[in-house]
Coordinates of C-alpha atoms in Angstrom, one line a residue:
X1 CA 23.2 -22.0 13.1
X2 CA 21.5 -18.4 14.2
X3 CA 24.8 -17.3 14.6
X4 CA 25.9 -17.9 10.8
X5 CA 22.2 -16.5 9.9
X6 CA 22.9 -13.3 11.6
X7 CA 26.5 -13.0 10.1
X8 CA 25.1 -14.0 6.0
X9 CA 21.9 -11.2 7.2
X10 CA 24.9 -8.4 7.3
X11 CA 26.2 -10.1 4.6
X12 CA 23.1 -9.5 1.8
X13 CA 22.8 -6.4 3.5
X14 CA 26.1 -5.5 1.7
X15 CA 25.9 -7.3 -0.8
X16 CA 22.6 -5.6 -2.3
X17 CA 19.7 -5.2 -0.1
X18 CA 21.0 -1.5 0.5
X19 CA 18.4 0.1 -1.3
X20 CA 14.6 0.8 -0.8
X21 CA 12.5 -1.7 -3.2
X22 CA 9.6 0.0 -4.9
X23 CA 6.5 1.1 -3.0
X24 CA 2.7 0.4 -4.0
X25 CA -0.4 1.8 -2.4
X26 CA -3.6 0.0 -2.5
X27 CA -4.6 3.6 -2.9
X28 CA -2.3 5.2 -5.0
X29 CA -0.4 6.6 -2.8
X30 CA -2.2 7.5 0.2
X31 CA -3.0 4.0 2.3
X32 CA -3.8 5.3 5.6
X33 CA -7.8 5.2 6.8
X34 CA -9.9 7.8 7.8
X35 CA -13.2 7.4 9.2
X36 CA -15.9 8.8 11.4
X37 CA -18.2 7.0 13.3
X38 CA -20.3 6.6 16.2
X39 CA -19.6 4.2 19.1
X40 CA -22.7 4.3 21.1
X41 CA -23.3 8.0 22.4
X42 CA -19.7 9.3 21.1
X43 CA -19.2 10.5 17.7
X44 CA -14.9 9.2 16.6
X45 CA -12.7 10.0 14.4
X46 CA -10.3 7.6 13.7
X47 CA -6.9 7.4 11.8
X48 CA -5.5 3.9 11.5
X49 CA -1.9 4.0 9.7
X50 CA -1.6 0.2 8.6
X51 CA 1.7 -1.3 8.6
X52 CA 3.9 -1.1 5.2
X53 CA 5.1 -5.2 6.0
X54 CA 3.4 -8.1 7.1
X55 CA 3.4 -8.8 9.5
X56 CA 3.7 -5.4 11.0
X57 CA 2.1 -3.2 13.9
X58 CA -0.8 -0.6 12.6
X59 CA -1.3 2.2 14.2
X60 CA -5.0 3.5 15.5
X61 CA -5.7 7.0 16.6
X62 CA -8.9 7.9 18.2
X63 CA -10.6 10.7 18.5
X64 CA -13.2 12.0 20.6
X65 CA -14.4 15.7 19.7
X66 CA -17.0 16.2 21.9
X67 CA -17.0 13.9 25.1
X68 CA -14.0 12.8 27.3
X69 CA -13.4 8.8 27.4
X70 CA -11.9 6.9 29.8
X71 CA -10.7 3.6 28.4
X72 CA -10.0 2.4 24.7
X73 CA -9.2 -0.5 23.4
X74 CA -8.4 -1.7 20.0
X75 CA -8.9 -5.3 18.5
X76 CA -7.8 -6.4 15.1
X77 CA -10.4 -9.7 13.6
X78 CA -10.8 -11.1 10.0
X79 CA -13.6 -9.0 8.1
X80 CA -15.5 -12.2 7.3
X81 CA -15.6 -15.7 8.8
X82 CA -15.8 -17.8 11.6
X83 CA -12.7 -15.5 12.7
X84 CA -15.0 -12.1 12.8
X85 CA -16.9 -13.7 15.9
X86 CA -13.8 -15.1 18.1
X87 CA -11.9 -11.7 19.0
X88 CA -8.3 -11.9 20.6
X89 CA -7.4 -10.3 23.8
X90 CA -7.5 -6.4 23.1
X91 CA -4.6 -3.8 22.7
X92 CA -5.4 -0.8 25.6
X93 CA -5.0 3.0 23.4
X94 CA -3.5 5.3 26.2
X95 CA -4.4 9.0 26.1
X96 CA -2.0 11.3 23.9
X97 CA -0.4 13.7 26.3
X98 CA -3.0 13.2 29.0
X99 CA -5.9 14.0 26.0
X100 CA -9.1 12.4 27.3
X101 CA -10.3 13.2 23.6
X102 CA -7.0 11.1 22.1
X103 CA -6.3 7.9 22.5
X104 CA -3.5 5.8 20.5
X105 CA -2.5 2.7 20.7
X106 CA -0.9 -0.1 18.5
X107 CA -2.2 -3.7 17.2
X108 CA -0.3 -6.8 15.0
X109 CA -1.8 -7.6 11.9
X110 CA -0.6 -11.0 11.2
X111 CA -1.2 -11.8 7.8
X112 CA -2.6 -10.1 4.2
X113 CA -6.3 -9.1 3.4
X114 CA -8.5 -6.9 4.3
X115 CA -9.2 -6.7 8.6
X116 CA -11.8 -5.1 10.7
X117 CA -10.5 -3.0 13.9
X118 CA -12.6 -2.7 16.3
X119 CA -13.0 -0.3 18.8
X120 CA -14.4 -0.5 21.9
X121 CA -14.7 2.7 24.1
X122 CA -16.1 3.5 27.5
X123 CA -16.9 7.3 29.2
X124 CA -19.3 9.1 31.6
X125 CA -22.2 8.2 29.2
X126 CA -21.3 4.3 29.1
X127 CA -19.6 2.0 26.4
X128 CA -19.9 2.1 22.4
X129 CA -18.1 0.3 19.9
X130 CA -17.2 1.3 16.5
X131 CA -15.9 -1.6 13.8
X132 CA -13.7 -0.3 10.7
X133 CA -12.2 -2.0 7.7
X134 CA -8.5 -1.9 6.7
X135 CA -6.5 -3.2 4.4
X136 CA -3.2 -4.9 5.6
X137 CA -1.4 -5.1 2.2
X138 CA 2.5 -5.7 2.4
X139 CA 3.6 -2.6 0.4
X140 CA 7.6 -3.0 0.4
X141 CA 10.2 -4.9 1.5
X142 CA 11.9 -3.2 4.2
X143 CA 16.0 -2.6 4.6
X144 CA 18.6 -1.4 6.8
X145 CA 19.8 2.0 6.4
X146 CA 22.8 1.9 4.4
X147 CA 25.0 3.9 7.2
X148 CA 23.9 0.2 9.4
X149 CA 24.4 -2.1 6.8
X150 CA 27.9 -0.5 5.8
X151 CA 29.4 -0.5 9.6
X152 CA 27.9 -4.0 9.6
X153 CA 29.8 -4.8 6.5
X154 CA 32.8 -3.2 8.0
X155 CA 32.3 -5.3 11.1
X156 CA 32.0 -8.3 9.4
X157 CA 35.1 -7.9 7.8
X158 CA 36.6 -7.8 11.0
X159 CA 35.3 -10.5 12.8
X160 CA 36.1 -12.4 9.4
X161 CA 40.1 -11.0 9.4
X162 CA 40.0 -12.0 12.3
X163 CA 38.9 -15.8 12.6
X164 CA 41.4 -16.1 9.4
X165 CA 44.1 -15.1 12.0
X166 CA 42.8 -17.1 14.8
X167 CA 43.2 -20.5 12.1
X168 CA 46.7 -19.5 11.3
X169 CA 47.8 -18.7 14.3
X170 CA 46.9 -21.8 16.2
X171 CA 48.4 -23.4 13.4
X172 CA 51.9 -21.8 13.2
X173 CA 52.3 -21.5 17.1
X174 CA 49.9 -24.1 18.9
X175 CA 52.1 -26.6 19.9
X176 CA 55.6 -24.3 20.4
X177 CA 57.5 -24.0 23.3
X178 CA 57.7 -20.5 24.5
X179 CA 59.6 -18.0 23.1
X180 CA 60.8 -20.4 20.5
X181 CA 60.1 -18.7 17.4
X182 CA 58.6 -20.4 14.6
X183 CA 60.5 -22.4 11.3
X184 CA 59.7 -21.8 7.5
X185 CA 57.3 -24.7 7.2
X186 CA 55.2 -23.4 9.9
X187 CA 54.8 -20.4 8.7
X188 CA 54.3 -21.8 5.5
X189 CA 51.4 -24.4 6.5
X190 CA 50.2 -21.4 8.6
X191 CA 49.7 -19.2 5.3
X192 CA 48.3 -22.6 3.7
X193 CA 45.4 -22.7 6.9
X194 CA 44.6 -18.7 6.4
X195 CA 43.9 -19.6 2.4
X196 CA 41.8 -22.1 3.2
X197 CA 40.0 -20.7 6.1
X198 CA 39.6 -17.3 4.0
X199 CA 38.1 -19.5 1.2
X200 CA 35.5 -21.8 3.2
X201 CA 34.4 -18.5 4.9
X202 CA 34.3 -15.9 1.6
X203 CA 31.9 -19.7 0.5
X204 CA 29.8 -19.5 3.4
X205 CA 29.2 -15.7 3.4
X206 CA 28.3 -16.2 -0.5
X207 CA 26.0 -19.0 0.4
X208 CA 24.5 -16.8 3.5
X209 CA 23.9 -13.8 0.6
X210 CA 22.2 -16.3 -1.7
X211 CA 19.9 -18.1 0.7
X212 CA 19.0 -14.2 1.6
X213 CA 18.5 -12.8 -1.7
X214 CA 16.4 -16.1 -2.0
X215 CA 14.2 -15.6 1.3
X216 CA 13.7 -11.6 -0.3
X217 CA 12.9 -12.9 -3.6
X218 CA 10.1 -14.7 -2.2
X219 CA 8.7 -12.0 0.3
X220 CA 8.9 -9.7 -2.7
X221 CA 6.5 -11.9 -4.7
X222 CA 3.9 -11.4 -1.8
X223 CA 4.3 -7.6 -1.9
X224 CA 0.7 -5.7 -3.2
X225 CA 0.4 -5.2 -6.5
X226 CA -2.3 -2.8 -7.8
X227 CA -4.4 -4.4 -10.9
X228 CA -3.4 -3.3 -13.8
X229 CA -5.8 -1.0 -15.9
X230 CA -5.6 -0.5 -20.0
X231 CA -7.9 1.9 -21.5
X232 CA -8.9 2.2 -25.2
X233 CA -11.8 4.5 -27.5
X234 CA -13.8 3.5 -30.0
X235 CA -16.1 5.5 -32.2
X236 CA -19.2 4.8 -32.1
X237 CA -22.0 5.8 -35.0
X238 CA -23.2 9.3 -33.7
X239 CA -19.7 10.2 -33.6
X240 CA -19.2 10.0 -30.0
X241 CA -16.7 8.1 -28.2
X242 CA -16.8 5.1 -26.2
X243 CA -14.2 4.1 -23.4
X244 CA -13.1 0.1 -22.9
X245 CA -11.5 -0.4 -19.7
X246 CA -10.1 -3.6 -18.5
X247 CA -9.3 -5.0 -15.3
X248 CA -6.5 -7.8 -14.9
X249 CA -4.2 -9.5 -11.9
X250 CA -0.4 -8.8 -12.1
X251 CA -0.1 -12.5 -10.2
X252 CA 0.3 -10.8 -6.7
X253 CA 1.1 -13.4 -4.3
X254 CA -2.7 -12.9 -3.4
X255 CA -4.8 -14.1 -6.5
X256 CA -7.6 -11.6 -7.1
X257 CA -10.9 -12.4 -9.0
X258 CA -12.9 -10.3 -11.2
X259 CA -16.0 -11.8 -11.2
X260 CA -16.3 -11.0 -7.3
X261 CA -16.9 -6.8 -8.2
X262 CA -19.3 -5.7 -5.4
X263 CA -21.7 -2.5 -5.9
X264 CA -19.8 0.9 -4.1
X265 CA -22.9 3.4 -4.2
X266 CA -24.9 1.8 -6.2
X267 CA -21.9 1.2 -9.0
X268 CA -19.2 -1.7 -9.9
X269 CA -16.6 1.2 -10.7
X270 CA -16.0 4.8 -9.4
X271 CA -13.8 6.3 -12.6
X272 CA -12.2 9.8 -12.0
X273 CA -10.7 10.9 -15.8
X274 CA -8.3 13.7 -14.9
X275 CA -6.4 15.7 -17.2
X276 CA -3.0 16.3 -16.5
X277 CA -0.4 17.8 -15.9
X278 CA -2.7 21.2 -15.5
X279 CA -5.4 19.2 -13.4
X280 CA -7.7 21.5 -14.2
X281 CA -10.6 18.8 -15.9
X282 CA -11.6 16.2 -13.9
X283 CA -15.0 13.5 -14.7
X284 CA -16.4 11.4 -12.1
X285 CA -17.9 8.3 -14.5
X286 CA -19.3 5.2 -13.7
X287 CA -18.7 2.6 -16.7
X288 CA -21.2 -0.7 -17.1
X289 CA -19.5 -4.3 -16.5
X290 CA -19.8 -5.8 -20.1
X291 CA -18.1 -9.0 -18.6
X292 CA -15.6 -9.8 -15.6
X293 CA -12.6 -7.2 -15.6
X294 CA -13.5 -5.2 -19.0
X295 CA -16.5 -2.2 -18.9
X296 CA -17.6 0.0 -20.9
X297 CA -19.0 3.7 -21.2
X298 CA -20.0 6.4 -23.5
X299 CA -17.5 9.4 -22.7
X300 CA -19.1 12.7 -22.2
X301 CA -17.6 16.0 -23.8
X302 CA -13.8 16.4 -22.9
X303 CA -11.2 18.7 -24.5
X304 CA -8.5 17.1 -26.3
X305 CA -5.6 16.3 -23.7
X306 CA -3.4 13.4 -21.5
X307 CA -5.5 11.7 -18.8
X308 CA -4.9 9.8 -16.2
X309 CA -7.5 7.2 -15.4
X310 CA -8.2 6.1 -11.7
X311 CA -10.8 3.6 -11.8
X312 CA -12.2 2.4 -8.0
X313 CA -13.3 -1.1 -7.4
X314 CA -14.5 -3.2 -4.4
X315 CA -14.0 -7.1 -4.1
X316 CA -16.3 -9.1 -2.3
X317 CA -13.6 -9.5 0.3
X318 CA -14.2 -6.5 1.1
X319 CA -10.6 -5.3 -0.1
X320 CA -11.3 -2.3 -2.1
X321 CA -8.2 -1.3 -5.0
X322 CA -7.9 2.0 -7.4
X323 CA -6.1 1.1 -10.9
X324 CA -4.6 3.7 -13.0
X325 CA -3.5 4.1 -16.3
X326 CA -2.5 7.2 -18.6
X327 CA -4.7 7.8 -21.8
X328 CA -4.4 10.5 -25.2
X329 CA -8.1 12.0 -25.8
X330 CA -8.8 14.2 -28.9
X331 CA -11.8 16.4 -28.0
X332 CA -15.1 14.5 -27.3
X333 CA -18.7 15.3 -27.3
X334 CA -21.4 13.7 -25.7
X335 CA -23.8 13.8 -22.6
X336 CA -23.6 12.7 -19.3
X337 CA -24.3 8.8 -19.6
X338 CA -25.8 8.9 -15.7
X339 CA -28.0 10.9 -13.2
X340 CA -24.7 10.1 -11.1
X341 CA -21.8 11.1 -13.8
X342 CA -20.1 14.7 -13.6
X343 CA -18.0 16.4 -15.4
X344 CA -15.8 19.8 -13.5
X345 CA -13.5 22.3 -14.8
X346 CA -11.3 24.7 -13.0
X347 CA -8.1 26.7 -13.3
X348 CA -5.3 25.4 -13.9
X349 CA -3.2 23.8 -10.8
X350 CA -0.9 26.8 -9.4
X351 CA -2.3 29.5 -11.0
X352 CA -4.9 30.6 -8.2
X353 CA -3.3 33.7 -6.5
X354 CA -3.2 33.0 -2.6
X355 CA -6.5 35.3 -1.7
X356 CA -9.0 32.8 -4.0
X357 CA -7.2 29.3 -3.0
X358 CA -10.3 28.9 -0.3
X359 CA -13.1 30.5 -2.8
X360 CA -14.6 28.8 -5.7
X361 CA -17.0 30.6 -8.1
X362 CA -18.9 27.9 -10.5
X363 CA -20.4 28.7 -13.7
X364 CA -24.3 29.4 -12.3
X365 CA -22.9 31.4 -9.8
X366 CA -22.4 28.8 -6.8
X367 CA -19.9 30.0 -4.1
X368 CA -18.0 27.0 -2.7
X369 CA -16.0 28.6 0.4
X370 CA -13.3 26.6 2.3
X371 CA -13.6 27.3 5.7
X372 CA -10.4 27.0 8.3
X373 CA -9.6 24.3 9.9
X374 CA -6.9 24.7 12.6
X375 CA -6.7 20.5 13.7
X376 CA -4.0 19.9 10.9
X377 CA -1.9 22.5 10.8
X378 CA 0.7 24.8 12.3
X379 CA 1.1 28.3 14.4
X380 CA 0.6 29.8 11.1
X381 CA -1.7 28.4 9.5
X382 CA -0.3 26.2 8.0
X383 CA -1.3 22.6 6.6
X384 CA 1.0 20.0 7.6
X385 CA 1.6 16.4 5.9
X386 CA 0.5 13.4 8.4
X387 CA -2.3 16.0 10.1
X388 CA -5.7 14.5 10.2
X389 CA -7.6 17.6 9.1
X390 CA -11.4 18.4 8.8
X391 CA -11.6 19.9 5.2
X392 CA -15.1 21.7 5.7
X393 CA -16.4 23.8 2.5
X394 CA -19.8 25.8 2.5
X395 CA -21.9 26.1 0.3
X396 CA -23.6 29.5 -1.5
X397 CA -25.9 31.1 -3.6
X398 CA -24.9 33.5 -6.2
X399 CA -25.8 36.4 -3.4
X400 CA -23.8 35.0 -0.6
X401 CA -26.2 33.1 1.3
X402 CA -25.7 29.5 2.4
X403 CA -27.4 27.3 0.0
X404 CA -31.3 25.5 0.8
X405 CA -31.1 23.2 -1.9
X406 CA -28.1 20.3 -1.2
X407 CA -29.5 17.0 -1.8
X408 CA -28.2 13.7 -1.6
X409 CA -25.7 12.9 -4.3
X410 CA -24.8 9.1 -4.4
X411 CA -26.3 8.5 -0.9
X412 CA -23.6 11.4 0.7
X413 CA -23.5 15.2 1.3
X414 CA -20.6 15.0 -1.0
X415 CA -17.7 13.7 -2.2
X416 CA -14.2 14.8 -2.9
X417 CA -10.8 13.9 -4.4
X418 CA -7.0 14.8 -3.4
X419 CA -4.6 14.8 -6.3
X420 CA -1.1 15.8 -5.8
X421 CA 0.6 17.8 -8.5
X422 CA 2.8 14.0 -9.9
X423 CA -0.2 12.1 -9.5
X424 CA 1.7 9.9 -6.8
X425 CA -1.3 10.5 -4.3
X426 CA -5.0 9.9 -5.2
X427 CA -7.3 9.8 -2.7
X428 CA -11.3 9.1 -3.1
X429 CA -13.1 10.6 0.2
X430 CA -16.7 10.4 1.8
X431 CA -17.4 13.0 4.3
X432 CA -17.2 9.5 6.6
X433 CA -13.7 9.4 5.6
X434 CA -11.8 6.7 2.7
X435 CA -13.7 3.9 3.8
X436 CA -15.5 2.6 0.9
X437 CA -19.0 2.2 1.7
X438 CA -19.2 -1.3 -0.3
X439 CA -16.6 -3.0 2.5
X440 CA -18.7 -1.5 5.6
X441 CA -21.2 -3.2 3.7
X442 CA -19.1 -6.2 3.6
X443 CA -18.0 -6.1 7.4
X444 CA -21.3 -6.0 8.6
X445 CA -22.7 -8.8 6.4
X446 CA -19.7 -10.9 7.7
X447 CA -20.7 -11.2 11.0
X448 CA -18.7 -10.5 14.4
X449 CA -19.0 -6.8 14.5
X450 CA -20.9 -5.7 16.8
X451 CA -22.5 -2.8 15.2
X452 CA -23.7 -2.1 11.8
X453 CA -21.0 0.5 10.7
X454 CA -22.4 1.6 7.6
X455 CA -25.8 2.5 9.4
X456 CA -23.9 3.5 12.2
X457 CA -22.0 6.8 10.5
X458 CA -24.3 9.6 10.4
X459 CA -23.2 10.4 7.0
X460 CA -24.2 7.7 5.1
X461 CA -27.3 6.1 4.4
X462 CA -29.5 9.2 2.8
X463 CA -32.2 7.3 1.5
X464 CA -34.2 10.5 -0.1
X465 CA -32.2 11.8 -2.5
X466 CA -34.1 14.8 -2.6
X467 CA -33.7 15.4 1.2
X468 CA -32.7 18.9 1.9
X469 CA -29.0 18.7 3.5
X470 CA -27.0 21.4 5.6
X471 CA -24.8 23.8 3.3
X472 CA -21.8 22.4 4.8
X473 CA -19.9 19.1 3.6
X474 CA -16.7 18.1 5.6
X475 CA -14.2 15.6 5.0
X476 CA -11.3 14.0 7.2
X477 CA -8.0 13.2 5.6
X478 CA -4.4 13.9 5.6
X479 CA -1.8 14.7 3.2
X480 CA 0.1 12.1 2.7
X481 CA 2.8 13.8 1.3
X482 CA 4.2 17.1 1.3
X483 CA 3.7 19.2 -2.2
X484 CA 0.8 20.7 -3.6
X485 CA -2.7 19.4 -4.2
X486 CA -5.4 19.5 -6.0
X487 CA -8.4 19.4 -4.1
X488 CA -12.1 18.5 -6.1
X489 CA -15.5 18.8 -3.9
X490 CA -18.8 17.5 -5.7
X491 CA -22.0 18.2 -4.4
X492 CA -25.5 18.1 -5.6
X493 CA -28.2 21.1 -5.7
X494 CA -31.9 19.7 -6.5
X495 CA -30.7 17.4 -9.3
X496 CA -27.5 19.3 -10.4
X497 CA -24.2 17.8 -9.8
X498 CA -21.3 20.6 -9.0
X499 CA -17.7 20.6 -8.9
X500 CA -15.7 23.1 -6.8
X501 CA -11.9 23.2 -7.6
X502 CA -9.6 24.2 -5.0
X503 CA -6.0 23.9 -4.6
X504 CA -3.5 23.3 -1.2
X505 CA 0.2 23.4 -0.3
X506 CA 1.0 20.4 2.0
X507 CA 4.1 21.7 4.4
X508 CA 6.9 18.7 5.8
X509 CA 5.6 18.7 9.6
X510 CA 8.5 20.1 11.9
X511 CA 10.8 17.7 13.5
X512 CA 10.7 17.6 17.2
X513 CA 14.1 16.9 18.8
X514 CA 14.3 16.0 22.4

């Protein structure tokens, strides 16, 4: 019976699984999870790749910047649960090229939700341990490459030719003498056998494709699905305009609730309104919950344009989803609705000349300077797609001198978003990394961890918002993508909220051949 499973696999694989099926990111576009930590006396980075299929292998790479380590070891557990406390046998990272300050290794996540990995690390200064959440979402449905699945085609038309020779061979010349060569009826019953056989096998092959498409059909109803997100305006009395957003479940395979919304900073919903295609307005809003899956907020002044819509939300799972939607906005006016809310404007994406991509001049006359970064690129300079990279900006007065008033803003130094040019990638980043703060939250009231992660990263937890902050704000992530970006830093000085626009050219990293 495996036998006739492997020949009707080769078999759909011809018949029409050829083909990529759609792909869906739990993050539009940019799923893999960035975060830095501390495990005990070392400060991590970490970039965990989760697995496109489930089950699938994720891989975890570990950084140590300043001290070497000796041993790491990597655990996947349930974020919540009797699970969280009952950890299985742990994976063993091995140094990259010898790098006592890398360490990668690879774990099986075995089944949909959102996981905690946990890390567990020893050095000269003892053991630490560092717990992270990820998502493990089955994004697609994996296929052969069609060059495979058309030589296995090819092959199993041979093996097929062939079997339908075999039957009327045997029956034509199994019981002659030799040499005696065979009659008309033989050959004729022989010709009957191959019809036949050729028909019961072109049955079972058809069968074998069906039961496959079948067995697809069913893993593809398990594949993520983002909630869906429709947006509508209303005008309201004073003349300004109000923004309905609601929240529903496409029926993933995974129901989702909307009544389970947990607080992310303080808020049910992170919503960054960006016009497009220029990218050059972007608000960071945080609409009110009227009732489970539909909120509502007072837009502040926006000129008339296309926006797209990516509205953030964390479930008390802990699984944290982004929902987009495209809406048509005649010019607004209005204030700010929050002390939180922020509204930015820079040039237009791809039309900053090369010496100002890494300066941004703001209205007051705040400098925002990107500063280089040589972890993710190349020789030259370089950014490169798949390269964890510390994006590090510093802050300035109008006469050039780092700037004594950064405060708090939502609890960070800072926080920034990476748009490509399509919109296929949108990324929301803490200078911790794309961990939500709401699902550290989550992981450590579950139990099982270890450590407290969210009061374990040193850049979260600011609990005076008028505490005085260093002039620098960095943040780890990688392009997922090559193309160009549009990169957004907001920041607070005293009570002001700032946006610094910035744009980058993500290169295809260079292929390394053996």
């Amino acid at each position: 019976m495996r036998r006739w499973r492997l020949v009707f696999v080769a078999a759909a694989v011809g018949v029409g699984l050829l083909g990529d099926s759609p792909l869906a990111h739990a993050h539009v576009g940019s799923p893999d999870v960035f975060f830095e930590g501390t495990a005990g006396p070392y400060s991590l980075l970490v970039t965990i790749q989760p697995p496109e299929v489930i089950p699938g292998v994720a891989i975890v790479d570990v950084q140590s910047p300043g001290d070497p380590l000796r041993l790491v070891s990597i655990v996947p557990l349930p974020l919540q649960g009797p699970g969280a406390a009952l950890p299985p046998t742990a994976e063993v990272a091995h140094p990259l090229d010898g790098d006592p300050h890398r360490f990668v290794g690879r774990m099986l996540l075995m089944a949909p939700g959102t996981w905690q990995v946990r890390i567990h690390v020893q050095g000269d200064r003892g053991d630490g341990q560092l717990a992270i959440p990820v998502p493990a979402l089955p994004l697609r449905t994996k296929t052969m490459q069609r060059g495979l699945g058309l030589g296995l085609i090819a092959l199993l038309v041979f093996l097929l030719a062939g079997l339908v020779s075999i039957v009327g061979a045997s029956v034509r010349d199994a019981d002659l003498a030799p040499a005696q060569p065979p009659d008309a009826d033989r050959r004729r019953r022989s010709l009957i056998a191959r019809v036949i056989a050729a028909g019961v096998l072109v049955g079972l092959v058809a069968g074998g494709a069906a039961w496959w498409s079948d067995e697809a059909s069913v893993y593809g109803g398990r594949v993520y699905r983002p909630l869906t997100l429709t947006a509508a305006t209303s005008v309201d009395g004073d003349g300004t305009t109000g923004l309905w957003l609601t929240l529903a479940d496409p029926r993933w395979g995974k129901a989702r609730r909307m009544d389970d919304l947990v607080p992310d900073h303080d808020h049910l919903m992170h919503l960054f309104v960006v016009r497009v295609p220029a990218l050059d307005v972007v608000a960071h809003l945080h609409p009110e919950q009227a009732q489970p899956g539909r909120f509502r907020h007072a837009l502040p002044a926006l000129p008339a344009g296309q926006y797209q819509l990516f509205a953030d939300v964390v479930h008390a799972t802990g699984l944290a989803e982004t929902a987009t939607t495209l809406l048509s906005l005649p010019a607004t006016r209005g204030a700010v609705a929050s002390s939180d809310d922020a509204v930015g404007e820079g040039p237009v994406l791809g039309a900053a000349a090369a010496g100002d991509r890494r300066l941004a001049r703001l209205p007051d006359g705040t400098r925002v300077i990107w500063l280089d970064d040589a972890t993710g690129g190349s020789s030259d300079g370089k950014l490169l797609a798949g390269r964890t990279t510390w994006f590090r900006f510093r802050v300035e007065d109008a006469a050039g001198r780092p700037a004594t008033d950064v405060t708090p803003y939502m609890g960070m130094a800072g926080h920034a978003a990476f748009i490509k040019s399509d919109r296929s990638v949108f990324a929301h980043i803490h200078p911790s990394g794309s961990v939500s703060m709401a699902s550290l939250a989550v992981m450590d009231a579950g139990g099982g961890a270890g450590n407290k992660a969210a009061t374990n990263n040193p850049h979260f937890g600011h609990a005076n918002h008028h505490a005085t902050l260093p002039p620098e704000i960095s943040f780890p992530y990688a392009f997922p993508t090559p193309g160009l970006y549009r990169v957004m830093v907001q920041f607070k000085r005293g009570d002001t909220i700032h946006s610094a626009f910035f744009e980058a050219t993500a290169w295809a990293a260079p292929v390394v051949r053996n």
